[in-house]
Tab-separated table of C-alpha atoms and ligand atoms in Angstrom:
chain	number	residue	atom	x	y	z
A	1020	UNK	CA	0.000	0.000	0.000
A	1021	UNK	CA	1.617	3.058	-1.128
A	1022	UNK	CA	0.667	6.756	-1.922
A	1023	UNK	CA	2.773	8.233	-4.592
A	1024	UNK	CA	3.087	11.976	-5.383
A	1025	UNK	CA	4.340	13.020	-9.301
A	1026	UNK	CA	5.027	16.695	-8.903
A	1027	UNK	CA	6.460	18.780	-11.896
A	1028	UNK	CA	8.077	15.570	-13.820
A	1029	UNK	CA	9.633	16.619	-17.047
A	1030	UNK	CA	11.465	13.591	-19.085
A	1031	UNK	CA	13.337	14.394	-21.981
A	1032	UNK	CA	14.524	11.555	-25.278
A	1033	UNK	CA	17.343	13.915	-26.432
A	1034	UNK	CA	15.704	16.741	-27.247
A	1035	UNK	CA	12.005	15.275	-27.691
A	1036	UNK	CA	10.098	16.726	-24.510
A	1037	UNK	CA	7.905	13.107	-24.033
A	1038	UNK	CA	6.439	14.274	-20.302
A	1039	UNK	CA	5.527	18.089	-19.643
A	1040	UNK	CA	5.474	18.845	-16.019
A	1041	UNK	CA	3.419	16.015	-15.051
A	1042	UNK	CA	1.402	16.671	-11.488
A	1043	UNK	CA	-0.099	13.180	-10.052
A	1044	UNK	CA	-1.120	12.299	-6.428
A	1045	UNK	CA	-1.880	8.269	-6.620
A	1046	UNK	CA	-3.754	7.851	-2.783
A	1047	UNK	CA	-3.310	4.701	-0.906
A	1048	UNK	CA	-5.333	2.029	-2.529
A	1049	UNK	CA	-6.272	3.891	-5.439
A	1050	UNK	CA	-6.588	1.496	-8.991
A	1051	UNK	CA	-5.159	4.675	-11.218
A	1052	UNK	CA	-5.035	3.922	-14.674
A	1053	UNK	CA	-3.036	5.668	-17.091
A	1054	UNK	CA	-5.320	6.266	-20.583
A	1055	UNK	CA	-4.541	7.245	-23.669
A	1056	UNK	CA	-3.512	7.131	-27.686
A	1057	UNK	CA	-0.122	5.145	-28.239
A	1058	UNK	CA	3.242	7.288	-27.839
A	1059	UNK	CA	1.387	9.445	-25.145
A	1060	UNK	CA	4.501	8.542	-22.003
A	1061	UNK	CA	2.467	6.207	-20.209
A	1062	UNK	CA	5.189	3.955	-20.389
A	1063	UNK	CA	7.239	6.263	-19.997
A	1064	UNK	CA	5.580	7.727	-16.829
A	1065	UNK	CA	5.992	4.223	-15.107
A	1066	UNK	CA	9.362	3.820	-16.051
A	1067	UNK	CA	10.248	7.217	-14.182
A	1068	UNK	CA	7.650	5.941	-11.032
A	1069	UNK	CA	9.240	2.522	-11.063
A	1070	UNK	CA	13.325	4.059	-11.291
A	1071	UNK	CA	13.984	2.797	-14.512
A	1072	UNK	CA	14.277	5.864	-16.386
A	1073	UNK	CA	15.199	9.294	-14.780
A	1074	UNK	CA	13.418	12.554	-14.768
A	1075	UNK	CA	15.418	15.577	-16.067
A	1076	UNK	CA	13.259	17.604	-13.783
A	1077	UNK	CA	10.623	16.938	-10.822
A	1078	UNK	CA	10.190	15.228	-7.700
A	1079	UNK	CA	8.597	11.733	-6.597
A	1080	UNK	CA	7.052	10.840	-2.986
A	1081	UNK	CA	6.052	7.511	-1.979
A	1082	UNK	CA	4.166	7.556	1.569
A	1083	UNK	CA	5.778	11.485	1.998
A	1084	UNK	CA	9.291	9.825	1.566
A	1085	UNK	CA	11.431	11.608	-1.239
A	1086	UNK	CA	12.306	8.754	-3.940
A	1087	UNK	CA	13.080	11.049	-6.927
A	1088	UNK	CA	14.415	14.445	-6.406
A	1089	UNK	CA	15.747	15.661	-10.146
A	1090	UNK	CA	17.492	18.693	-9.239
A	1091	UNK	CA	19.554	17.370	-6.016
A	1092	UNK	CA	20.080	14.277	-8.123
A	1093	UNK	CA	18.404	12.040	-5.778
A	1094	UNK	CA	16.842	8.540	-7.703
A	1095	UNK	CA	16.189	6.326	-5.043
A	1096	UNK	CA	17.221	2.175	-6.714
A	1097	UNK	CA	14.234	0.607	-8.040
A	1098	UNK	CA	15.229	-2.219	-5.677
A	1099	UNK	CA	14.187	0.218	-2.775
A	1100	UNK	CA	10.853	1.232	-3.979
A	1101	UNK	CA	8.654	-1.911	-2.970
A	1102	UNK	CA	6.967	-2.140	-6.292
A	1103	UNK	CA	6.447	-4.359	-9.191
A	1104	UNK	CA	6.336	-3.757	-12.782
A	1105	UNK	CA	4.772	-5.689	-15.126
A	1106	UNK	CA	5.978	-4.757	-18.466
A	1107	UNK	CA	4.088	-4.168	-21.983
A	1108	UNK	CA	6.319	-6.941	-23.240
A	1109	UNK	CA	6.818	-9.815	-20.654
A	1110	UNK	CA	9.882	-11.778	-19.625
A	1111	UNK	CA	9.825	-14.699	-18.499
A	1112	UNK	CA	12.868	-16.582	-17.320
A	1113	UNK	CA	12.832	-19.307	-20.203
A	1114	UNK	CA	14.958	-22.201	-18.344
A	1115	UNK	CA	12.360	-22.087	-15.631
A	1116	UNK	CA	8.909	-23.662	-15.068
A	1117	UNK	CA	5.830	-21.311	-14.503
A	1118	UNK	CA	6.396	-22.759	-10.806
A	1119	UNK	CA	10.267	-21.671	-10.425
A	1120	UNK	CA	9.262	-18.266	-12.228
A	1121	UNK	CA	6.844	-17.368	-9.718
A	1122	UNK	CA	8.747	-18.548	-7.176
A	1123	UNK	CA	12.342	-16.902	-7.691
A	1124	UNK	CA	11.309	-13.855	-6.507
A	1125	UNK	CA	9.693	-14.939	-3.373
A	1126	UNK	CA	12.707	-17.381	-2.368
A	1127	UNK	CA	15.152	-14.872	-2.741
A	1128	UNK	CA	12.564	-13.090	0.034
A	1129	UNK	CA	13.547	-16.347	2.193
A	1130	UNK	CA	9.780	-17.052	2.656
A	1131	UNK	CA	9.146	-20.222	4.015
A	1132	UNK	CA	8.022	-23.343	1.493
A	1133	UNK	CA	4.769	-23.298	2.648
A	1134	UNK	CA	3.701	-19.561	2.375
A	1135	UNK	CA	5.702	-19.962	-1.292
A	1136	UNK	CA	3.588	-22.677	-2.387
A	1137	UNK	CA	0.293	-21.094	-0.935
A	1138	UNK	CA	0.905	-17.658	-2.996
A	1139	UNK	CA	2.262	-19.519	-6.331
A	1140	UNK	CA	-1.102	-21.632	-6.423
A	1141	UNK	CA	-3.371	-18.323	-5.865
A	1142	UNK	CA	-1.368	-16.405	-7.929
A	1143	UNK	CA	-2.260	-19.051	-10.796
A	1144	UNK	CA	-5.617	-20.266	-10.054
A	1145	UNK	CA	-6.398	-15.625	-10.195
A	1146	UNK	CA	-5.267	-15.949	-13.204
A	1147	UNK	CA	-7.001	-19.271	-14.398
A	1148	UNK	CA	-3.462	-20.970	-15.434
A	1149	UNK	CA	-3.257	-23.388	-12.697
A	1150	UNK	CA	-3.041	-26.361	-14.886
A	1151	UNK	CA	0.265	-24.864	-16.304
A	1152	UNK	CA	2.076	-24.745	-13.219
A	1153	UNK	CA	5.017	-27.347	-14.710
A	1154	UNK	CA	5.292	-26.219	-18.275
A	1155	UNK	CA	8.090	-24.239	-19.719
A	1156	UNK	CA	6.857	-20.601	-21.292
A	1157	UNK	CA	8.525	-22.108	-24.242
A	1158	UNK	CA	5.188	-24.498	-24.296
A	1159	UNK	CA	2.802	-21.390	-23.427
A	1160	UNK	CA	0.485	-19.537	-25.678
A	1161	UNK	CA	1.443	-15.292	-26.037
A	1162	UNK	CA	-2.078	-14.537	-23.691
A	1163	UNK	CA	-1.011	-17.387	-21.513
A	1164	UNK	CA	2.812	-16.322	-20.840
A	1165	UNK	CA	1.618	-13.104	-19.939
A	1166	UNK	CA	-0.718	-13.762	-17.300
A	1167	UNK	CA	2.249	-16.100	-15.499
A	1168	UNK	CA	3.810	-12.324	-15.592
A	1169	UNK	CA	0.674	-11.094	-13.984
A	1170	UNK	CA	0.694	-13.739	-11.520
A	1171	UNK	CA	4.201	-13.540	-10.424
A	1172	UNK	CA	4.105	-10.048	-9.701
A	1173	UNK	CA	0.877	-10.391	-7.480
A	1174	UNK	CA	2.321	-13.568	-6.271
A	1175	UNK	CA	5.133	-11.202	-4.642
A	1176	UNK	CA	2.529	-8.865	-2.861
A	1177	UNK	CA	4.464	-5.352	-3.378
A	1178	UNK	CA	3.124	-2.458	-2.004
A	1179	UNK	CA	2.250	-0.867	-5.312
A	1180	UNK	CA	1.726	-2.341	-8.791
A	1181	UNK	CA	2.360	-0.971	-12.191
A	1182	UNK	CA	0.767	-2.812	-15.107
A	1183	UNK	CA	1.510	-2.103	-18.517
A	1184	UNK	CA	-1.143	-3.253	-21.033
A	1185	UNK	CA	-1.134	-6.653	-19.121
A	1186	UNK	CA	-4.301	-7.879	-20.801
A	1187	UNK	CA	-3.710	-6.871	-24.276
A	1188	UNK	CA	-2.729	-10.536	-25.702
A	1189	UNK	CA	-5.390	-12.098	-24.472
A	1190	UNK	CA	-8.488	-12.682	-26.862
A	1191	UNK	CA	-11.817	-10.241	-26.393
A	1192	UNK	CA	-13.633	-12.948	-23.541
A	1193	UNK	CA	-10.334	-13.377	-21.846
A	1194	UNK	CA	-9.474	-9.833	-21.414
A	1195	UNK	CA	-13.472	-9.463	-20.103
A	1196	UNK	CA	-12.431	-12.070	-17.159
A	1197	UNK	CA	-8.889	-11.269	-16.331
A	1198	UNK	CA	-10.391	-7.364	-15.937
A	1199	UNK	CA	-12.846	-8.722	-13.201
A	1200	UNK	CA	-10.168	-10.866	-11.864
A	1201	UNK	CA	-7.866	-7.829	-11.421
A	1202	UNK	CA	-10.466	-5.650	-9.978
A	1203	UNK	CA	-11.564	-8.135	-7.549
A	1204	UNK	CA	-7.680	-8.454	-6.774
A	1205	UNK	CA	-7.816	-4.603	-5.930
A	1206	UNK	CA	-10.964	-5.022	-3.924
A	1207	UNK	CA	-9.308	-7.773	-1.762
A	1208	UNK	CA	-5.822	-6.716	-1.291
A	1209	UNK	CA	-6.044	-2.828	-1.402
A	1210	UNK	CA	-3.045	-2.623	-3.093
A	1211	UNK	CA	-2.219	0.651	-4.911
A	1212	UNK	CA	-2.249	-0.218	-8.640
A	1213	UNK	CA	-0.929	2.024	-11.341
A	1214	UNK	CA	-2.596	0.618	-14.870
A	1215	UNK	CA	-1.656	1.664	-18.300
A	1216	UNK	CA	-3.998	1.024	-21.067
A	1217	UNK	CA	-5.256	2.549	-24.107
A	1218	UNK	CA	-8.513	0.881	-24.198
A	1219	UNK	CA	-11.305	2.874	-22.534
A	1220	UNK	CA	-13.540	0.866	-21.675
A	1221	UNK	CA	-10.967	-1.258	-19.292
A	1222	UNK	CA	-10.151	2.180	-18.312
A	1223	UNK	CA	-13.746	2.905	-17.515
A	1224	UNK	CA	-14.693	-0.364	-15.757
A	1225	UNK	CA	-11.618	-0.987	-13.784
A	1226	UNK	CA	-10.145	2.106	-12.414
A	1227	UNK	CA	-11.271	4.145	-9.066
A	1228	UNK	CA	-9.814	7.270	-10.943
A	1229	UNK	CA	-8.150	7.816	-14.881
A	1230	UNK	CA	-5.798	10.377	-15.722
A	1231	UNK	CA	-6.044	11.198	-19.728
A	1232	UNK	CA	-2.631	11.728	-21.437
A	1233	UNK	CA	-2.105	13.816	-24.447
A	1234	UNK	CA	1.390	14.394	-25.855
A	1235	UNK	CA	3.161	14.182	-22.434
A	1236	UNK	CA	0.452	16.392	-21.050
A	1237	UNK	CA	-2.285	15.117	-18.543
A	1238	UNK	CA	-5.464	16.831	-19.419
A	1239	UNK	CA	-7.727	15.259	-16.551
A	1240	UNK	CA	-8.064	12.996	-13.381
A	1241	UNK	CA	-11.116	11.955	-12.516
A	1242	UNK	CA	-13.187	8.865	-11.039
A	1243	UNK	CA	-14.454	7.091	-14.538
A	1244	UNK	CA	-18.216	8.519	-13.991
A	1245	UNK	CA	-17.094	11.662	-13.588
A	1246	UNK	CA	-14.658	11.704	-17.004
A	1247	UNK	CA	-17.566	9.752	-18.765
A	1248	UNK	CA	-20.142	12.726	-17.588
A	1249	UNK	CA	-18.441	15.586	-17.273
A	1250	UNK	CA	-15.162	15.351	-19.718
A	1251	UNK	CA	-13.403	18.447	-19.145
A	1252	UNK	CA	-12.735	19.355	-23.076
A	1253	UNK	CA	-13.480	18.053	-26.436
A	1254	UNK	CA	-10.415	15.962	-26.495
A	1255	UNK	CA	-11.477	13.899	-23.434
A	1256	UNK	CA	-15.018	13.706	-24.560
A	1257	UNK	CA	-13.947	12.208	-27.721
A	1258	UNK	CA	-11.701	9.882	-26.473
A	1259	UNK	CA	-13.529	8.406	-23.530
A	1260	UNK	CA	-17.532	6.376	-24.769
A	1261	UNK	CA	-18.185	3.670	-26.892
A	1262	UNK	CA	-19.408	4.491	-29.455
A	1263	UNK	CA	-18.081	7.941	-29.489
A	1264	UNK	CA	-20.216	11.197	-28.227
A	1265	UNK	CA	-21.904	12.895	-30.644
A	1266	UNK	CA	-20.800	16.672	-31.632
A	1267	UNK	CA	-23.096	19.083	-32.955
A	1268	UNK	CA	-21.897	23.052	-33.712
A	1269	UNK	CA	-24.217	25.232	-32.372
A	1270	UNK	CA	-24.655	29.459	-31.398
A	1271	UNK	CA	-24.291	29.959	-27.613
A	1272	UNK	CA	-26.007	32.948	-25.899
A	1273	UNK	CA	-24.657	33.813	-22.374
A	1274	UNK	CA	-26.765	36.187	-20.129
A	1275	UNK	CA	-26.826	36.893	-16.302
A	1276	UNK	CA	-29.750	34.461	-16.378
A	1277	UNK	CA	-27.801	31.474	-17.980
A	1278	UNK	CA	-27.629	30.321	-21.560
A	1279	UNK	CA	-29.503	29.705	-24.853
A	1280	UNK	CA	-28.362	27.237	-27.412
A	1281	UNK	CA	-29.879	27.735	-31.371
A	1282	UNK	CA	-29.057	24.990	-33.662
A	1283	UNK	CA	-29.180	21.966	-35.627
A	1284	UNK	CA	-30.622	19.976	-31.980
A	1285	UNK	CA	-33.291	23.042	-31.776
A	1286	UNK	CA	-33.448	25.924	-29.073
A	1287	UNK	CA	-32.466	24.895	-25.593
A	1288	UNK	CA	-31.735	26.939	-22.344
A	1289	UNK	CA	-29.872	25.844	-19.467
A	1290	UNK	CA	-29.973	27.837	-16.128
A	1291	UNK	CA	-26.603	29.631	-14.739
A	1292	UNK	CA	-26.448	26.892	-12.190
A	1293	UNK	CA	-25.558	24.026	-14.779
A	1294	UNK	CA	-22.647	26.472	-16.280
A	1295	UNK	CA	-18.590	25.436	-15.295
A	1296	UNK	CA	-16.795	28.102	-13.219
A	1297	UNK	CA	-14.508	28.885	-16.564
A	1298	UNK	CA	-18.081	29.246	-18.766
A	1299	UNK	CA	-18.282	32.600	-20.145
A	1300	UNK	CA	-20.057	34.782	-18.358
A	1301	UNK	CA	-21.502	36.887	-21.697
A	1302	UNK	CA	-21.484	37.148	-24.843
A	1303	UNK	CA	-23.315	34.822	-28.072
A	1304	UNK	CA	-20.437	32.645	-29.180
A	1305	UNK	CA	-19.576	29.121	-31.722
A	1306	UNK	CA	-20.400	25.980	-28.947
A	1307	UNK	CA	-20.244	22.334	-29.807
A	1308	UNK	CA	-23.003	19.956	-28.061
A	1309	UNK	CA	-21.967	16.998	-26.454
A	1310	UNK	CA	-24.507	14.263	-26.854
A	1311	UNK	CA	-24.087	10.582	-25.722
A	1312	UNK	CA	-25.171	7.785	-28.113
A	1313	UNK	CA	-27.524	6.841	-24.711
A	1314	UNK	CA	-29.131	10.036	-24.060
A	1315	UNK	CA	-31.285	10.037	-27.289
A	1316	UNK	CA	-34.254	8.546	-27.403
A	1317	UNK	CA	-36.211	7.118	-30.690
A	1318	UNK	CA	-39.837	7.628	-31.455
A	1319	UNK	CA	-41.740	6.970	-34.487
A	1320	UNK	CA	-44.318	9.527	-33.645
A	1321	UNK	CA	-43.522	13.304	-31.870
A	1322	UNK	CA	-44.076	13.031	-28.208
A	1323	UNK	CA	-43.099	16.591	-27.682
A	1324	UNK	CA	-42.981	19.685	-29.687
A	1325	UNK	CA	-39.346	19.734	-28.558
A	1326	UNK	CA	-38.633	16.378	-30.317
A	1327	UNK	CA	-36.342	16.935	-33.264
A	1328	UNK	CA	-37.175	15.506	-36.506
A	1329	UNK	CA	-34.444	13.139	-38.027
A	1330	UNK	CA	-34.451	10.791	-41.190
A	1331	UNK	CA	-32.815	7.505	-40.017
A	1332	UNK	CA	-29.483	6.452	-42.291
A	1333	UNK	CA	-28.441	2.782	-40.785
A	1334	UNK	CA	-30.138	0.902	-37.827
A	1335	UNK	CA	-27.538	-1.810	-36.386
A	1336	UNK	CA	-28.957	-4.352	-34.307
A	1337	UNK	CA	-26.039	-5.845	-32.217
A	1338	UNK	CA	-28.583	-7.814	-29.887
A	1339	UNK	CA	-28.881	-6.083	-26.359
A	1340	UNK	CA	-28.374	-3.013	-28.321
A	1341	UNK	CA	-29.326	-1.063	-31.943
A	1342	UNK	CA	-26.687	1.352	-32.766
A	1343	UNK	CA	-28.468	3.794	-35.031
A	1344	UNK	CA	-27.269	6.469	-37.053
A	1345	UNK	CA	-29.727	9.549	-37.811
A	1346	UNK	CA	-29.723	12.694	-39.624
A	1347	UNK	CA	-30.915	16.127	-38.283
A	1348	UNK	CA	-30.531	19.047	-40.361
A	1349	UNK	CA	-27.753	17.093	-42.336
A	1350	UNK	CA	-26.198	16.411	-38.897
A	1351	UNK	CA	-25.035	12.612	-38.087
A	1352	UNK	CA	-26.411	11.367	-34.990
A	1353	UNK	CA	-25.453	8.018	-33.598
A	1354	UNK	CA	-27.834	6.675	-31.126
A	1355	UNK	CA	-27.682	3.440	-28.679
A	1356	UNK	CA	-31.064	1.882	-28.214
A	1357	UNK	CA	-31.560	-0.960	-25.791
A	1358	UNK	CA	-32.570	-3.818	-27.329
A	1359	UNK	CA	-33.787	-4.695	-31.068
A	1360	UNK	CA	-35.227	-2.105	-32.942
A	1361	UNK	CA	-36.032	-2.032	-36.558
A	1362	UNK	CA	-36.016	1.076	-38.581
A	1363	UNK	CA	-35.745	1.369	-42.432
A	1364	UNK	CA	-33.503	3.722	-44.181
A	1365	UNK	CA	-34.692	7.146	-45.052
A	1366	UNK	CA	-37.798	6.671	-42.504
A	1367	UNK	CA	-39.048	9.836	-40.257
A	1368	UNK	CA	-38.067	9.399	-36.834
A	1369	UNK	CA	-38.578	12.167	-33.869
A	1370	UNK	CA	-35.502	12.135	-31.457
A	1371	UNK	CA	-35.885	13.344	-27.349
A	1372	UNK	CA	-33.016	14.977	-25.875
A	1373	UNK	CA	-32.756	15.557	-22.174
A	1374	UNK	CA	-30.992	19.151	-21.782
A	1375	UNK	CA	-29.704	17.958	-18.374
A	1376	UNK	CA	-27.757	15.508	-19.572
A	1377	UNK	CA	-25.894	17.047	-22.595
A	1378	UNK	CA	-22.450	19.090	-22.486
A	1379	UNK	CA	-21.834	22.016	-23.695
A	1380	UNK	CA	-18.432	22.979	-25.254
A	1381	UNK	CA	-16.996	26.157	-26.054
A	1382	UNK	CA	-15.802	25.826	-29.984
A	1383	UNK	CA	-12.522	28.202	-29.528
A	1384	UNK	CA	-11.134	27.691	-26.326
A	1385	UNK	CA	-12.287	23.754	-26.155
A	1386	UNK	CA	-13.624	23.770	-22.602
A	1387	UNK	CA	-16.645	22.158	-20.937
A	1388	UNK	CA	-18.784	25.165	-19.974
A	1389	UNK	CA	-22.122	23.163	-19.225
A	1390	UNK	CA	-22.214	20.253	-16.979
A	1391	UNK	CA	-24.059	17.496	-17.297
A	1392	UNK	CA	-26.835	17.200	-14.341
B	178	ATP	N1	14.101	4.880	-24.850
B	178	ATP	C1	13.558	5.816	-25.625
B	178	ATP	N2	14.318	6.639	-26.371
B	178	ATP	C2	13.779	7.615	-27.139
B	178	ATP	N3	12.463	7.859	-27.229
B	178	ATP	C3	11.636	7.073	-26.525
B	178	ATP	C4	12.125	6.019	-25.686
B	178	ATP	N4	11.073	5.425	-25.084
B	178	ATP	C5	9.963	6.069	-25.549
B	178	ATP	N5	10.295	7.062	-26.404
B	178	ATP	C6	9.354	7.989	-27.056
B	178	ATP	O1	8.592	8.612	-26.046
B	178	ATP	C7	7.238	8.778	-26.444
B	178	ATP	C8	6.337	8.168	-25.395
B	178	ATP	O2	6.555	6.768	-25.369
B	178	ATP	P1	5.770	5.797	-24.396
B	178	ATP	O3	6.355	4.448	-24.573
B	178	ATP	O4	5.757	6.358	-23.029
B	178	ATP	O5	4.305	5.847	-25.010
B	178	ATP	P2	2.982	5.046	-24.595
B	178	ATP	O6	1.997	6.066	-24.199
B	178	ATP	O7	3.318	3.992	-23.614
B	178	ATP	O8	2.514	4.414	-25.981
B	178	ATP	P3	1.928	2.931	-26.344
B	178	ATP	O9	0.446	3.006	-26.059
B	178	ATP	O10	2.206	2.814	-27.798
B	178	ATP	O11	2.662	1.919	-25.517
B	178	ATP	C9	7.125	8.145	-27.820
B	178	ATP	O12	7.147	9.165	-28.768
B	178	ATP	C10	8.357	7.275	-27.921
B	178	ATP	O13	8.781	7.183	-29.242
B	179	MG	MG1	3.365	1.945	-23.707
């Protein structure tokens, strides 16, 4: 268990700038998972946490202790940080049996046979590769290979856990179980975990907060409900929901009473209440409408005189869901409807927005200025 503290890390490749002043706190027990598009640093970021790599500038606390301190030249051995990496790419030791490679580590720790066995049989049956306790890795499939890696670092207990892309060999129903199995891991043990992935929706179902890397830069940390509700600018929005949030351009109007909205989606108002501290506070302005795929709802009559008319373009039934896609004033909407729903193509349709739940982005500076309530 281990709190660790990320405060103005710069790491340089030569002369490519890969992290820009990186600020993290990771709390005690927190599942933090590291999200976004490839080439980001979130390797790189838990190469500097684990002492692999160092920092040309910042410093790094683990439970209030200084481990990195850039500009005294302080990088505390990885050996001393009581953690365990788990890298993109695993190695396995290839002489030894899944049993010796879990093992090693925890002999050299001069734990007794009994407590080794005990932790190399949970370790595998977590990771549902109990059966392959005697092979060689040599005689292991890629997805199996790298959940011995995930095994022996749990196996080892360390007081925080990096994973990097663990699951991402493993085949689509896989992937779904080892996620719970990790979770649940978190749940029991309480270790700190530091995650990197570039799939959302792991991101989304496994973390208790995500930070969102762009470029070297993290944009926002949030608990996943909070990111997936209240993304604080387009680039977020975009990059966190499956399928992706739908954007619609729109005029803002800001008054002392809150603000109007005129566009393809119709004429909405929100009250000053539902506006972000950094909303504009006057002013009529370019906006772009956050919609979820799940906030629209499909009628084949008008329910409301507020309900927008739309000509459908595809319907996709998927079973417990239709993905469909919908013009409004030549504007693509996609929508997620539960279950099967049949539309034709070109058919008059009638879509219900709830103004509560929509965001509202300002178009120049890129900013959420409307929550989502
Ligand atoms: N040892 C290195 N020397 C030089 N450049 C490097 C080195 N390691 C990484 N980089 C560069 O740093 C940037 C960030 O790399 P990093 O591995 O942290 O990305 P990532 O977010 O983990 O991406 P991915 O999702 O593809 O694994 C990339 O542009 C990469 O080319
Ligand atoms: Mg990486």
């Amino acid at each position: 268990m281990s709190k660790i503290e990320l405060k103005h890390i710069d790491k340089f490749y030569g002369k490519n700038h890969i992290l820009k002043d990186v600020e993290l706190t990771i709390e005690d027990g927190d599942f933090m998972t590291l999200l976004g598009p490839s080439g980001c640093g979130k390797t790189t970021t838990l190469r500097v946490v684990s002492g692999l790599e160092k920092p040309q500038n910042g410093t790094i606390y683990m439970d209030g202790k200084e481990i990195v301190n850039a500009a005294e030249a302080h990088f505390a051995p990885p050996s001393e940080r009581g953690l365990n990496l788990v890298f993109q790419s695993y190695a396995l030791w290839p002489h030894m049996t899944v049993r010796e490679n879990i093992a090693f580590g925890l002999n050299i720790k001069k734990m007794s046979k009994e407590e080794v066995n005990k932790r190399v049989t949970d370790a595998l049956e977590r990771m549902q590769i109990g059966q392959y306790i005697d092979r060689y890795p040599s005689e292991l499939s890629g997805g199996q290979q790298q959940r011995v890696a995930i095994a022996r670092a749990i196996a080892s207990e360390p007081r925080l856990l990096l994973l990097d892309e663990p699951l991402s060999n493993l085949d689509a129903k896989l992937r779904v179980d080892m996620r719970s199995e990790l979770k649940r891991l978190h749940t029991e043990t309480g270790t700190t975990m530091i995650y990197v992935t570039h799939d959302q929706v792991e991101a989304l179902t496994m973390s208790t907060k995500i930070a969102i890397f762009k470029e070297g830069v993290i944009i926002q940390v949030a608990p996943p409900l909070e990111l997936y509700n209240n993304p604080a600018n387009l680039y977020v929005a975009d990059f966190i929901g499956n399928p992706r949030i739908n954007f619609v351009d729109v005029k803002a109007t800001v008054t002392a009473a809150g603000m109007e909205i005129d566009g393809a989606a119709g004429k909405l108002s929100f009250p000053k209440s539902d506006m972000t501290p950094g909303a504009p506070t006057s002013g009529t302005f370019d906006a772009v409408l956050g919609i979820r795929p799940e906030q629209v709802t499909i009628n084949t009559e008008r329910q409301s005189p507020d309900d927008i008319e739309a000509k459908i373009y595809t319907s996709m039934p998927a079973g417990s869901e239709t993905l469909v896609t919908a013009k409004m004033c030549g504007v693509s909407m996609v929508i997620k409807a539960l279950g099967i729903t049949h539309y034709s193509p070109d058919q008059t349709v009638y879509l219900s927005i709830d103004p509560k739940k929509i965001n509202v982005f300002d178009k120049k500076s890129e900013n959420l200025i409307k929550y989502s309530v």
